[in-house]
Short mmCIF file of C-alpha atoms in Angstrom, two decimals:
data_model
loop_
_atom_site.label_atom_id
_atom_site.label_comp_id
_atom_site.label_asym_id
_atom_site.label_seq_id
_atom_site.Cartn_x
_atom_site.Cartn_y
_atom_site.Cartn_z
CA MET A 1104 12.83 6.57 15.03
CA SER A 1105 16.47 5.62 15.22
CA GLU A 1106 17.88 8.49 13.17
CA GLU A 1107 18.55 11.82 14.82
CA PRO A 1108 15.90 14.14 13.36
CA LYS A 1109 17.10 16.99 11.16
CA ILE A 1110 13.97 18.97 11.91
CA THR A 1111 12.11 18.80 15.19
CA VAL A 1112 8.81 20.58 15.62
CA ARG A 1113 7.27 20.90 19.05
CA ASN A 1114 3.87 22.31 20.04
CA PHE A 1115 3.95 24.53 17.00
CA ASN A 1116 1.03 26.91 16.45
CA ALA A 1117 0.68 29.44 13.65
CA TYR A 1118 -1.78 32.28 13.23
CA TYR A 1119 -2.74 34.65 10.43
CA SER A 1120 -3.82 37.87 12.18
CA GLY A 1121 -4.84 35.89 15.24
CA LYS A 1122 -6.69 33.21 13.26
CA MET A 1123 -5.27 29.80 13.99
CA ALA A 1124 -3.78 28.05 10.94
CA LEU A 1125 -1.69 25.35 12.61
CA LYS A 1126 -2.54 23.77 15.91
CA ASP A 1127 -0.07 22.04 18.18
CA VAL A 1128 1.99 20.33 15.50
CA ASN A 1129 4.65 17.90 16.71
CA ILE A 1130 6.82 16.20 14.15
CA ASP A 1131 10.33 14.84 13.65
CA ILE A 1132 11.80 14.85 10.17
CA PRO A 1133 14.84 12.61 9.76
CA GLU A 1134 17.89 13.71 7.80
CA ASN A 1135 18.27 12.62 4.16
CA LYS A 1136 14.71 11.49 3.95
CA ILE A 1137 11.73 12.71 1.99
CA MET A 1138 8.75 13.78 4.05
CA ALA A 1139 5.49 14.39 2.22
CA MET A 1140 2.52 16.32 3.51
CA ILE A 1141 -0.95 15.57 2.24
CA GLY A 1142 -4.37 16.90 3.18
CA PRO A 1143 -7.32 18.83 1.80
CA SER A 1144 -6.91 22.44 0.66
CA GLY A 1145 -6.61 24.81 3.57
CA CYS A 1146 -5.43 22.11 5.97
CA GLY A 1147 -2.26 23.99 6.86
CA LYS A 1148 0.31 21.93 5.00
CA SER A 1149 1.60 24.87 2.93
CA THR A 1150 1.65 27.08 6.02
CA PHE A 1151 3.72 24.43 7.73
CA LEU A 1152 6.09 24.16 4.76
CA ARG A 1153 6.56 27.92 4.56
CA SER A 1154 7.16 28.12 8.28
CA LEU A 1155 10.24 25.95 7.83
CA ASN A 1156 12.18 28.77 6.17
CA ARG A 1157 10.14 31.59 7.66
CA MET A 1158 8.63 32.55 4.32
CA ASN A 1159 5.45 33.37 6.20
CA ASP A 1160 7.27 36.21 7.99
CA LEU A 1161 6.58 38.19 4.83
CA ILE A 1162 2.85 37.98 5.51
CA GLU A 1163 1.58 40.72 7.77
CA GLY A 1164 -0.02 39.48 10.98
CA PHE A 1165 1.61 36.05 10.81
CA THR A 1166 2.71 34.82 14.24
CA VAL A 1167 3.87 31.54 15.70
CA THR A 1168 4.31 29.90 19.09
CA GLY A 1169 6.17 26.73 19.98
CA GLY A 1170 9.42 25.46 18.55
CA MET A 1171 10.69 24.60 15.09
CA MET A 1172 14.23 23.33 15.39
CA ILE A 1173 16.79 22.56 12.72
CA ASP A 1174 19.69 20.60 14.19
CA GLY A 1175 18.34 21.55 17.59
CA LYS A 1176 18.35 25.30 16.97
CA ASN A 1177 14.98 27.05 17.05
CA ILE A 1178 14.67 28.97 13.78
CA TYR A 1179 12.26 31.40 15.42
CA ASP A 1180 14.85 32.54 17.99
CA LYS A 1181 15.58 36.25 17.88
CA ASP A 1182 19.23 35.79 16.96
CA VAL A 1183 18.47 33.81 13.79
CA ASP A 1184 19.68 35.39 10.54
CA VAL A 1185 16.69 34.78 8.27
CA THR A 1186 18.69 35.24 5.07
CA LYS A 1187 21.11 32.57 6.19
CA LEU A 1188 18.22 30.35 7.21
CA ARG A 1189 16.68 30.64 3.74
CA ARG A 1190 20.00 29.81 2.15
CA ASN A 1191 20.10 26.67 4.25
CA VAL A 1192 16.46 25.84 3.58
CA GLY A 1193 15.86 26.19 -0.14
CA MET A 1194 12.48 26.26 -1.78
CA VAL A 1195 10.87 25.14 -5.02
CA PHE A 1196 7.40 26.40 -5.90
CA GLN A 1197 4.36 25.04 -7.65
CA LYS A 1198 4.94 26.96 -10.84
CA PRO A 1199 8.49 27.15 -12.15
CA ASN A 1200 9.65 30.69 -11.54
CA PRO A 1201 12.99 31.21 -13.27
CA PHE A 1202 14.45 34.72 -13.23
CA PRO A 1203 14.13 36.63 -16.51
CA LYS A 1204 17.77 35.90 -17.18
CA THR A 1205 19.86 33.35 -19.03
CA ILE A 1206 19.98 29.74 -17.90
CA PHE A 1207 23.52 30.31 -16.65
CA GLU A 1208 22.64 33.46 -14.73
CA ASN A 1209 19.67 31.78 -13.06
CA ILE A 1210 22.00 29.34 -11.38
CA ALA A 1211 24.93 31.75 -10.92
CA TYR A 1212 22.77 34.38 -9.22
CA GLY A 1213 22.68 32.79 -5.77
CA LEU A 1214 26.40 32.15 -5.85
CA LYS A 1215 27.13 35.75 -6.85
CA ILE A 1216 24.95 37.53 -4.29
CA ASN A 1217 26.21 35.27 -1.55
CA LYS A 1218 29.78 35.75 -2.81
CA LEU A 1219 30.37 32.01 -2.81
CA CYS A 1220 32.85 31.92 -5.70
CA LYS A 1221 36.29 33.40 -6.01
CA SER A 1222 36.74 33.07 -9.75
CA ARG A 1223 34.78 32.84 -12.97
CA ASP A 1224 36.00 29.27 -13.41
CA GLU A 1225 34.77 28.28 -10.00
CA LEU A 1226 31.42 29.87 -10.79
CA SER A 1227 31.08 27.97 -14.09
CA GLY A 1228 32.14 24.77 -12.38
CA LYS A 1229 29.48 25.10 -9.71
CA VAL A 1230 26.78 26.00 -12.23
CA GLU A 1231 27.66 22.90 -14.25
CA GLU A 1232 27.73 20.70 -11.17
CA SER A 1233 24.34 21.90 -10.05
CA LEU A 1234 22.76 21.47 -13.49
CA LYS A 1235 24.19 17.97 -13.62
CA GLU A 1236 22.75 17.21 -10.22
CA ALA A 1237 19.36 18.35 -11.45
CA GLY A 1238 19.69 16.13 -14.53
CA LEU A 1239 19.47 19.13 -16.83
CA TRP A 1240 23.06 19.58 -17.97
CA GLU A 1241 22.91 17.38 -21.08
CA GLU A 1242 19.81 19.21 -22.28
CA VAL A 1243 21.10 22.77 -21.81
CA LYS A 1244 24.91 22.69 -21.93
CA ASP A 1245 25.01 24.22 -25.42
CA GLU A 1246 22.52 26.96 -24.70
CA LEU A 1247 23.50 28.32 -21.32
CA ASN A 1248 23.19 31.86 -22.61
CA LYS A 1249 19.64 31.45 -23.81
CA SER A 1250 16.78 32.83 -21.77
CA ALA A 1251 15.45 30.44 -19.11
CA PHE A 1252 11.99 31.05 -20.52
CA ALA A 1253 12.99 29.17 -23.67
CA LEU A 1254 12.95 25.94 -21.66
CA SER A 1255 9.93 23.66 -21.30
CA GLY A 1256 7.94 23.74 -18.04
CA GLY A 1257 9.59 20.57 -16.77
CA GLN A 1258 13.05 21.88 -17.65
CA GLN A 1259 12.27 25.21 -15.97
CA GLN A 1260 11.29 23.36 -12.81
CA ARG A 1261 14.52 21.36 -12.83
CA LEU A 1262 16.34 24.64 -13.38
CA CYS A 1263 14.65 26.03 -10.26
CA ILE A 1264 15.70 22.93 -8.33
CA ALA A 1265 19.28 23.40 -9.59
CA ARG A 1266 19.08 27.05 -8.53
CA ALA A 1267 17.94 26.05 -5.05
CA MET A 1268 20.72 23.48 -4.75
CA VAL A 1269 23.64 25.55 -5.96
CA VAL A 1270 24.04 27.39 -2.66
CA ARG A 1271 24.25 23.99 -0.93
CA PRO A 1272 21.28 24.10 1.41
CA GLU A 1273 20.71 21.19 3.78
CA ILE A 1274 16.96 21.17 3.39
CA ILE A 1275 14.81 21.65 0.30
CA LEU A 1276 11.13 22.53 0.56
CA MET A 1277 8.87 21.77 -2.37
CA ASP A 1278 5.36 23.13 -2.69
CA GLU A 1279 3.54 20.94 -5.21
CA PRO A 1280 6.56 20.92 -7.50
CA THR A 1281 4.89 18.98 -10.30
CA ALA A 1282 1.40 20.49 -10.17
CA SER A 1283 1.88 22.28 -13.49
CA LEU A 1284 3.83 19.56 -15.28
CA ASP A 1285 2.94 16.77 -17.70
CA PRO A 1286 3.39 13.12 -16.62
CA ILE A 1287 6.82 12.64 -18.24
CA SER A 1288 8.23 15.80 -16.66
CA THR A 1289 6.61 14.78 -13.38
CA ALA A 1290 8.30 11.38 -13.53
CA LYS A 1291 11.66 13.08 -14.13
CA ILE A 1292 11.21 15.40 -11.16
CA GLU A 1293 10.16 12.49 -8.96
CA GLU A 1294 13.28 10.57 -9.98
CA LEU A 1295 15.33 13.64 -9.22
CA ILE A 1296 13.75 14.12 -5.78
CA GLN A 1297 14.66 10.57 -4.85
CA GLU A 1298 18.21 11.09 -6.05
CA LEU A 1299 18.51 14.34 -4.10
CA LYS A 1300 17.70 12.82 -0.74
CA LYS A 1301 21.21 11.37 -0.68
CA SER A 1302 22.44 14.92 -0.06
CA TYR A 1303 19.41 16.80 1.25
CA THR A 1304 16.47 16.51 3.58
CA ILE A 1305 13.35 17.11 1.52
CA VAL A 1306 9.92 18.25 2.61
CA ILE A 1307 7.25 18.19 -0.06
CA VAL A 1308 3.62 19.25 -0.21
CA THR A 1309 1.58 17.36 -2.75
CA HIS A 1310 -2.05 17.06 -3.74
CA ASN A 1311 -1.25 13.90 -5.59
CA MET A 1312 -1.58 11.00 -3.19
CA GLN A 1313 0.19 8.60 -5.51
CA GLN A 1314 3.09 11.01 -5.71
CA ALA A 1315 3.50 10.91 -1.94
CA ALA A 1316 3.19 7.12 -2.10
CA ARG A 1317 5.86 6.96 -4.80
CA VAL A 1318 8.52 9.29 -3.47
CA ALA A 1319 8.18 9.87 0.26
CA ASP A 1320 9.79 7.91 3.08
CA ARG A 1321 7.40 9.35 5.60
CA THR A 1322 4.03 10.97 5.12
CA ALA A 1323 2.03 13.36 7.28
CA PHE A 1324 -1.69 13.85 6.91
CA PHE A 1325 -2.98 17.30 7.89
CA MET A 1326 -6.53 18.40 8.40
CA LEU A 1327 -8.02 21.65 9.71
CA GLY A 1328 -4.61 22.86 10.87
CA GLU A 1329 -3.77 19.71 12.79
CA MET A 1330 -1.43 16.92 11.98
CA VAL A 1331 -3.73 13.91 12.14
CA GLU A 1332 -1.31 11.12 11.35
CA TYR A 1333 2.39 10.78 10.60
CA SER A 1334 3.97 7.47 9.69
CA ASP A 1335 6.12 5.53 7.27
CA THR A 1336 4.68 6.00 3.81
CA SER A 1337 4.11 2.28 3.34
CA VAL A 1338 2.05 2.16 6.52
CA MET A 1339 0.16 5.33 5.66
CA PHE A 1340 -1.02 3.98 2.31
CA THR A 1341 -1.68 0.37 3.22
CA LYS A 1342 -3.08 0.53 6.73
CA PRO A 1343 -3.46 4.03 8.11
CA GLU A 1344 -4.17 4.15 11.80
CA LYS A 1345 -7.06 6.60 11.80
CA LYS A 1346 -10.35 6.20 10.02
CA ILE A 1347 -10.34 9.81 8.87
CA THR A 1348 -6.95 9.28 7.21
CA GLU A 1349 -8.25 6.18 5.49
CA GLU A 1350 -11.28 8.05 4.23
CA TYR A 1351 -9.15 10.85 2.86
CA ILE A 1352 -6.56 8.75 1.09
CA THR A 1353 -9.15 6.47 -0.46
CA GLY A 1354 -10.95 9.54 -1.78
CA ARG A 1355 -14.09 9.09 0.31
CA PHE A 1356 -13.97 12.77 1.24
CA GLY A 1357 -11.83 15.79 0.61
CA MET B 402 -19.54 9.79 -0.54
CA GLU B 403 -20.31 6.91 -2.91
CA ARG B 404 -17.68 6.72 -5.60
CA HIS B 405 -17.85 5.05 -9.00
CA PHE B 406 -14.99 2.99 -7.71
CA ASP B 407 -17.29 1.65 -4.96
CA GLU B 408 -19.56 0.18 -7.62
CA GLU B 409 -16.61 -1.65 -9.10
CA LEU B 410 -15.53 -2.92 -5.70
CA LYS B 411 -19.07 -4.16 -5.07
CA ALA B 412 -19.03 -6.04 -8.38
CA LEU B 413 -15.73 -7.64 -7.37
CA LYS B 414 -17.11 -8.61 -3.98
CA LYS B 415 -20.17 -10.14 -5.62
CA ASN B 416 -17.94 -12.26 -7.85
CA ILE B 417 -15.75 -13.53 -5.04
CA LEU B 418 -18.85 -14.43 -2.98
CA ASN B 419 -20.26 -16.20 -6.00
CA MET B 420 -16.98 -18.09 -6.38
CA ALA B 421 -17.14 -19.14 -2.71
CA SER B 422 -20.68 -20.46 -3.01
CA MET B 423 -19.84 -22.34 -6.22
CA VAL B 424 -16.88 -24.01 -4.54
CA ASP B 425 -18.96 -24.80 -1.46
CA GLU B 426 -21.63 -26.43 -3.58
CA LEU B 427 -19.06 -28.34 -5.62
CA THR B 428 -17.57 -29.75 -2.44
CA GLY B 429 -21.02 -30.83 -1.25
CA ARG B 430 -21.79 -32.57 -4.53
CA ALA B 431 -18.38 -34.30 -4.65
CA ILE B 432 -18.94 -35.78 -1.21
CA LYS B 433 -22.50 -36.79 -2.11
CA ALA B 434 -21.18 -38.60 -5.18
CA LEU B 435 -18.64 -40.36 -2.98
CA LYS B 436 -21.10 -41.34 -0.29
CA GLU B 437 -23.88 -42.48 -2.60
CA ARG B 438 -21.55 -44.02 -5.19
CA ASP B 439 -23.20 -41.84 -7.83
CA GLU B 440 -21.06 -41.96 -10.96
CA ALA B 441 -23.13 -39.47 -12.98
CA LEU B 442 -22.91 -36.87 -10.22
CA ALA B 443 -19.15 -37.38 -9.93
CA GLU B 444 -18.79 -36.73 -13.64
CA GLU B 445 -20.89 -33.61 -13.34
CA VAL B 446 -18.63 -32.28 -10.59
CA GLU B 447 -15.55 -32.93 -12.68
CA LYS B 448 -17.02 -30.93 -15.53
CA ALA B 449 -18.24 -28.07 -13.32
CA ASP B 450 -14.68 -27.26 -12.28
CA GLU B 451 -14.25 -25.46 -15.58
CA VAL B 452 -16.85 -22.87 -14.54
CA VAL B 453 -14.89 -22.22 -11.33
CA ASP B 454 -11.68 -21.85 -13.33
CA LEU B 455 -13.27 -19.33 -15.66
CA LEU B 456 -14.57 -17.27 -12.77
CA GLU B 457 -11.12 -17.36 -11.18
CA ILE B 458 -9.63 -15.87 -14.34
CA GLU B 459 -12.34 -13.22 -14.48
CA ILE B 460 -11.77 -12.17 -10.85
CA ASP B 461 -8.01 -11.97 -11.39
CA LYS B 462 -8.59 -9.77 -14.40
CA GLN B 463 -10.97 -7.56 -12.44
CA CYS B 464 -8.40 -7.10 -9.66
CA LEU B 465 -5.57 -6.24 -12.03
CA ASP B 466 -7.78 -3.83 -13.89
CA LEU B 467 -8.77 -2.02 -10.67
CA MET B 468 -5.13 -1.83 -9.56
CA ALA B 469 -4.06 -0.35 -12.88
CA ARG B 470 -6.88 2.12 -13.27
CA ARG B 471 -7.69 3.14 -9.70
CA GLN B 472 -4.37 2.84 -7.89
CA PRO B 473 -6.18 1.75 -4.74
CA LEU B 474 -4.86 2.67 -1.31
CA ALA B 475 -5.47 1.63 2.30
CA ILE B 476 -8.65 -0.45 2.79
CA ASP B 477 -9.31 -0.55 -0.97
CA LEU B 478 -5.80 -1.86 -1.57
CA ARG B 479 -6.09 -4.41 1.21
CA PHE B 480 -9.46 -5.55 -0.11
CA ILE B 481 -8.28 -6.07 -3.69
CA THR B 482 -5.02 -7.83 -2.79
CA SER B 483 -6.93 -10.06 -0.33
CA VAL B 484 -9.51 -10.93 -2.97
CA MET B 485 -6.71 -11.98 -5.33
CA LYS B 486 -5.38 -14.39 -2.74
CA ILE B 487 -8.80 -15.64 -1.64
CA ASN B 488 -9.62 -16.25 -5.30
CA ASN B 489 -6.58 -18.46 -5.63
CA ASP B 490 -7.43 -20.47 -2.50
CA LEU B 491 -11.02 -20.95 -3.63
CA GLU B 492 -9.88 -22.20 -7.00
CA ARG B 493 -7.63 -24.75 -5.27
CA ILE B 494 -10.58 -25.94 -3.16
CA GLY B 495 -12.53 -26.35 -6.41
CA ASP B 496 -9.71 -28.46 -7.82
CA LEU B 497 -9.68 -30.64 -4.71
CA ALA B 498 -13.44 -31.17 -4.99
CA THR B 499 -12.92 -32.30 -8.57
CA THR B 500 -10.17 -34.67 -7.51
CA ILE B 501 -12.45 -36.13 -4.85
CA ALA B 502 -15.13 -36.68 -7.48
CA HIS B 503 -12.57 -38.43 -9.67
CA LYS B 504 -11.44 -40.63 -6.79
CA SER B 505 -15.04 -41.52 -5.99
CA ARG B 506 -15.38 -42.92 -9.49
CA ILE B 507 -12.23 -44.99 -8.99
CA LEU B 508 -13.70 -46.32 -5.74
CA LEU B 509 -16.68 -47.73 -7.66
CA LYS B 510 -14.35 -50.50 -8.85
CA TYR B 511 -14.15 -51.81 -5.29
CA PRO B 512 -16.81 -52.88 -2.83
CA PRO B 513 -17.53 -50.26 -0.19
CA LEU B 514 -15.04 -50.51 2.66
CA LYS B 515 -17.44 -49.19 5.25
CA PRO B 516 -20.31 -46.73 5.51
CA LEU B 517 -18.74 -43.27 5.25
CA ILE B 518 -19.47 -41.07 8.25
CA ASP B 519 -16.41 -39.15 9.34
CA ILE B 520 -15.26 -38.16 5.83
CA PRO B 521 -18.62 -36.47 5.09
CA ARG B 522 -18.39 -34.90 8.54
CA MET B 523 -15.02 -33.43 7.66
CA ALA B 524 -16.49 -32.10 4.43
CA ASP B 525 -19.44 -30.59 6.29
CA MET B 526 -17.01 -28.78 8.55
CA VAL B 527 -15.10 -27.42 5.57
CA ARG B 528 -18.34 -26.22 4.03
CA GLU B 529 -19.25 -24.56 7.30
CA MET B 530 -15.85 -22.85 7.28
CA ILE B 531 -16.42 -21.59 3.74
CA LYS B 532 -19.85 -20.24 4.71
CA GLU B 533 -18.45 -18.54 7.79
CA SER B 534 -15.66 -16.96 5.77
CA VAL B 535 -18.25 -15.55 3.39
CA ASN B 536 -20.13 -14.12 6.39
CA ALA B 537 -16.93 -12.68 7.84
CA LEU B 538 -16.17 -11.02 4.51
CA VAL B 539 -19.65 -9.60 4.06
CA GLU B 540 -19.98 -8.41 7.65
CA ARG B 541 -16.31 -7.38 7.92
CA ASP B 542 -16.15 -9.38 11.10
CA SER B 543 -12.62 -10.38 12.04
CA VAL B 544 -13.77 -12.26 15.16
CA LYS B 545 -15.76 -14.59 12.92
CA ALA B 546 -12.72 -15.04 10.71
CA MET B 547 -10.59 -15.95 13.71
CA LYS B 548 -13.09 -18.67 14.67
CA ILE B 549 -12.61 -20.32 11.27
CA ILE B 550 -8.96 -20.74 12.09
CA GLU B 551 -9.92 -22.62 15.24
CA MET B 552 -12.25 -24.88 13.23
CA ASP B 553 -9.27 -25.98 11.15
CA ASN B 554 -7.84 -27.72 14.21
CA GLU B 555 -10.99 -29.83 14.52
CA VAL B 556 -10.71 -30.89 10.88
CA ASP B 557 -7.08 -31.81 11.46
CA SER B 558 -7.87 -34.07 14.42
CA LEU B 559 -10.74 -35.68 12.54
CA TYR B 560 -8.32 -36.43 9.72
CA VAL B 561 -5.96 -38.22 12.12
CA GLN B 562 -8.90 -40.25 13.41
CA VAL B 563 -10.06 -41.21 9.91
CA PHE B 564 -6.51 -42.16 8.96
CA ARG B 565 -6.18 -44.50 11.94
CA GLU B 566 -9.55 -46.10 11.37
CA ILE B 567 -8.93 -46.85 7.70
CA LEU B 568 -5.50 -48.15 8.57
CA THR B 569 -7.09 -50.82 10.76
CA TYR B 570 -9.30 -51.94 7.83
CA MET B 571 -6.23 -52.24 5.64
CA MET B 572 -4.32 -54.21 8.27
CA GLU B 573 -7.25 -56.52 8.72
CA ASN B 574 -7.51 -57.48 5.07
CA ASN B 575 -5.09 -56.56 2.31
CA GLU B 576 -7.98 -56.59 -0.19
CA ASN B 577 -8.92 -53.32 1.44
CA ILE B 578 -5.62 -51.59 0.73
CA LYS B 579 -6.49 -50.07 -2.64
CA SER B 580 -9.78 -48.56 -1.56
CA GLY B 581 -8.31 -47.68 1.84
CA ILE B 582 -5.56 -45.61 0.25
CA GLU B 583 -8.06 -43.79 -1.95
CA LEU B 584 -10.17 -42.97 1.10
CA ILE B 585 -7.16 -41.72 3.07
CA LEU B 586 -6.24 -39.52 0.11
CA ILE B 587 -9.76 -38.14 -0.01
CA ALA B 588 -9.61 -37.35 3.71
CA LYS B 589 -6.27 -35.65 3.11
CA TYR B 590 -7.77 -33.55 0.30
CA ILE B 591 -10.54 -32.40 2.61
CA GLU B 592 -7.95 -31.54 5.24
CA ARG B 593 -6.12 -29.48 2.55
CA MET B 594 -9.38 -27.73 1.74
CA ALA B 595 -9.65 -26.65 5.37
CA ASP B 596 -6.10 -25.27 5.15
CA HIS B 597 -7.10 -23.18 2.15
CA VAL B 598 -10.13 -21.82 4.02
CA THR B 599 -7.78 -20.99 6.90
CA ASN B 600 -5.64 -18.95 4.48
CA ILE B 601 -8.80 -17.19 3.37
CA ALA B 602 -9.71 -16.39 6.98
CA GLU B 603 -6.23 -14.98 7.58
CA ASP B 604 -6.56 -12.80 4.50
CA ILE B 605 -9.92 -11.55 5.72
CA VAL B 606 -8.41 -10.58 9.09
CA TYR B 607 -5.64 -8.72 7.24
CA MET B 608 -8.17 -7.00 5.05
CA ILE B 609 -10.28 -5.84 7.98
CA GLU B 610 -7.66 -5.11 10.62
CA GLY B 611 -4.50 -4.57 8.60
CA LYS B 612 -2.67 -7.09 10.74
CA THR B 613 -0.90 -10.29 9.82
CA ILE B 614 -1.83 -13.41 11.78
CA LYS B 615 -0.49 -16.15 9.52
CA HIS B 616 2.35 -18.56 10.32
CA GLY B 617 1.74 -18.03 14.00
CA PHE B 618 2.63 -14.35 13.82
CA GLU B 619 0.40 -11.74 15.22
CA THR B 620 1.86 -8.43 14.24
CA ILE B 621 0.00 -5.20 14.31
CA ASP B 622 1.65 -3.40 11.45
CA ARG B 623 -0.04 -0.16 12.26
CA ALA B 624 2.50 0.80 14.90
CA GLY B 625 4.55 2.75 12.41
CA GLY B 626 3.78 6.22 13.73
CA ALA B 627 6.23 8.86 14.88
#
């Protein structure tokens, strides 16, 4: 690959209470690209995703070995400020999970707790900017003080994406971000993801093969905790290198 | 695991094999009509082309339908896109067989120039190529498909030989020019048929191996890994 990778993973192993969940994963994720992970349930793709912002630290007994570097810095080094790391590596979950607050407050929250704005005007400006970036502004600009729960599922998910973006992370992780959405909302999120890669590096877990084929630049296939194949998405879905990959993506097992 | 989709792919495969054998047979009958100066048979061949055309349309429809409904990937995708192209090449071979049948009726207006030996030989080689491509497709054998591409060279050199020979007849006696030109055209059509089978063989190699060998390229597109 010609681009300098944003994320470099070397000999990465992960364990839940000693039980191996990821085995010797090596991967380079280029900057401003979308990397999708596919594989059967329990293959380790979500573990991998959650390792990228150390979300798994919250699980008791979770340990790792090997290196996971962002811009060359190992995020598992002792001197890493995990809060800062998570600000830099935002996350969007399977089910939209807005805070029980107004639409405005959902976005403003991250800015406030991180003290990223000096004035009310600056705060409003950034909220607007982020909602615009998420393609939600036109739909909600007149009801910013309404509860976020009043929005549709697809709108809530775009709100969560706006919330992740407002603190200007460099990387956004998405764990099946459209799993609970209808096709139209899914299409909107997919459009948005492709727009966002201009500013962010995106790592996405999806169970929907066609979604990976549609949005990702590169795709990794995981199985039983190992990364089986990693290539350009067009190669992965037209002529995968390994037979097992071919069998999985053509639905012959899994 | 056998999928419902596999049944549909099998049905598609059956149709494309059927198309190949129809075109093969049509070619055989066209050449027989030419060689034996059989007008009724030539007419039959010309009419039979319609059946090939209808099957071509049906196969195209089947492919589009599978693409829309199944969103095929990897080998399934390569198979369906290859079938679409093979279908097109087979239909063109069918057209050429029809044209040969038509020309053989025109030739009835003139006395036979010479006993036809090399033109039927060329046609036999093309038919052999079609049969081998069917085998390569059924057995998923890319080595077999590669051999078809070599056979095309033999057809090409036979064409040059036929061209030269007929040219001498035309130079000898200008009464021979009209029938000579028709025969050269027929030889050219057979040579075109072999080119279409070569395309088919290249598509089969792509389908099996995922690599492009046409236009003198041999790229292994799989080297896209990290």
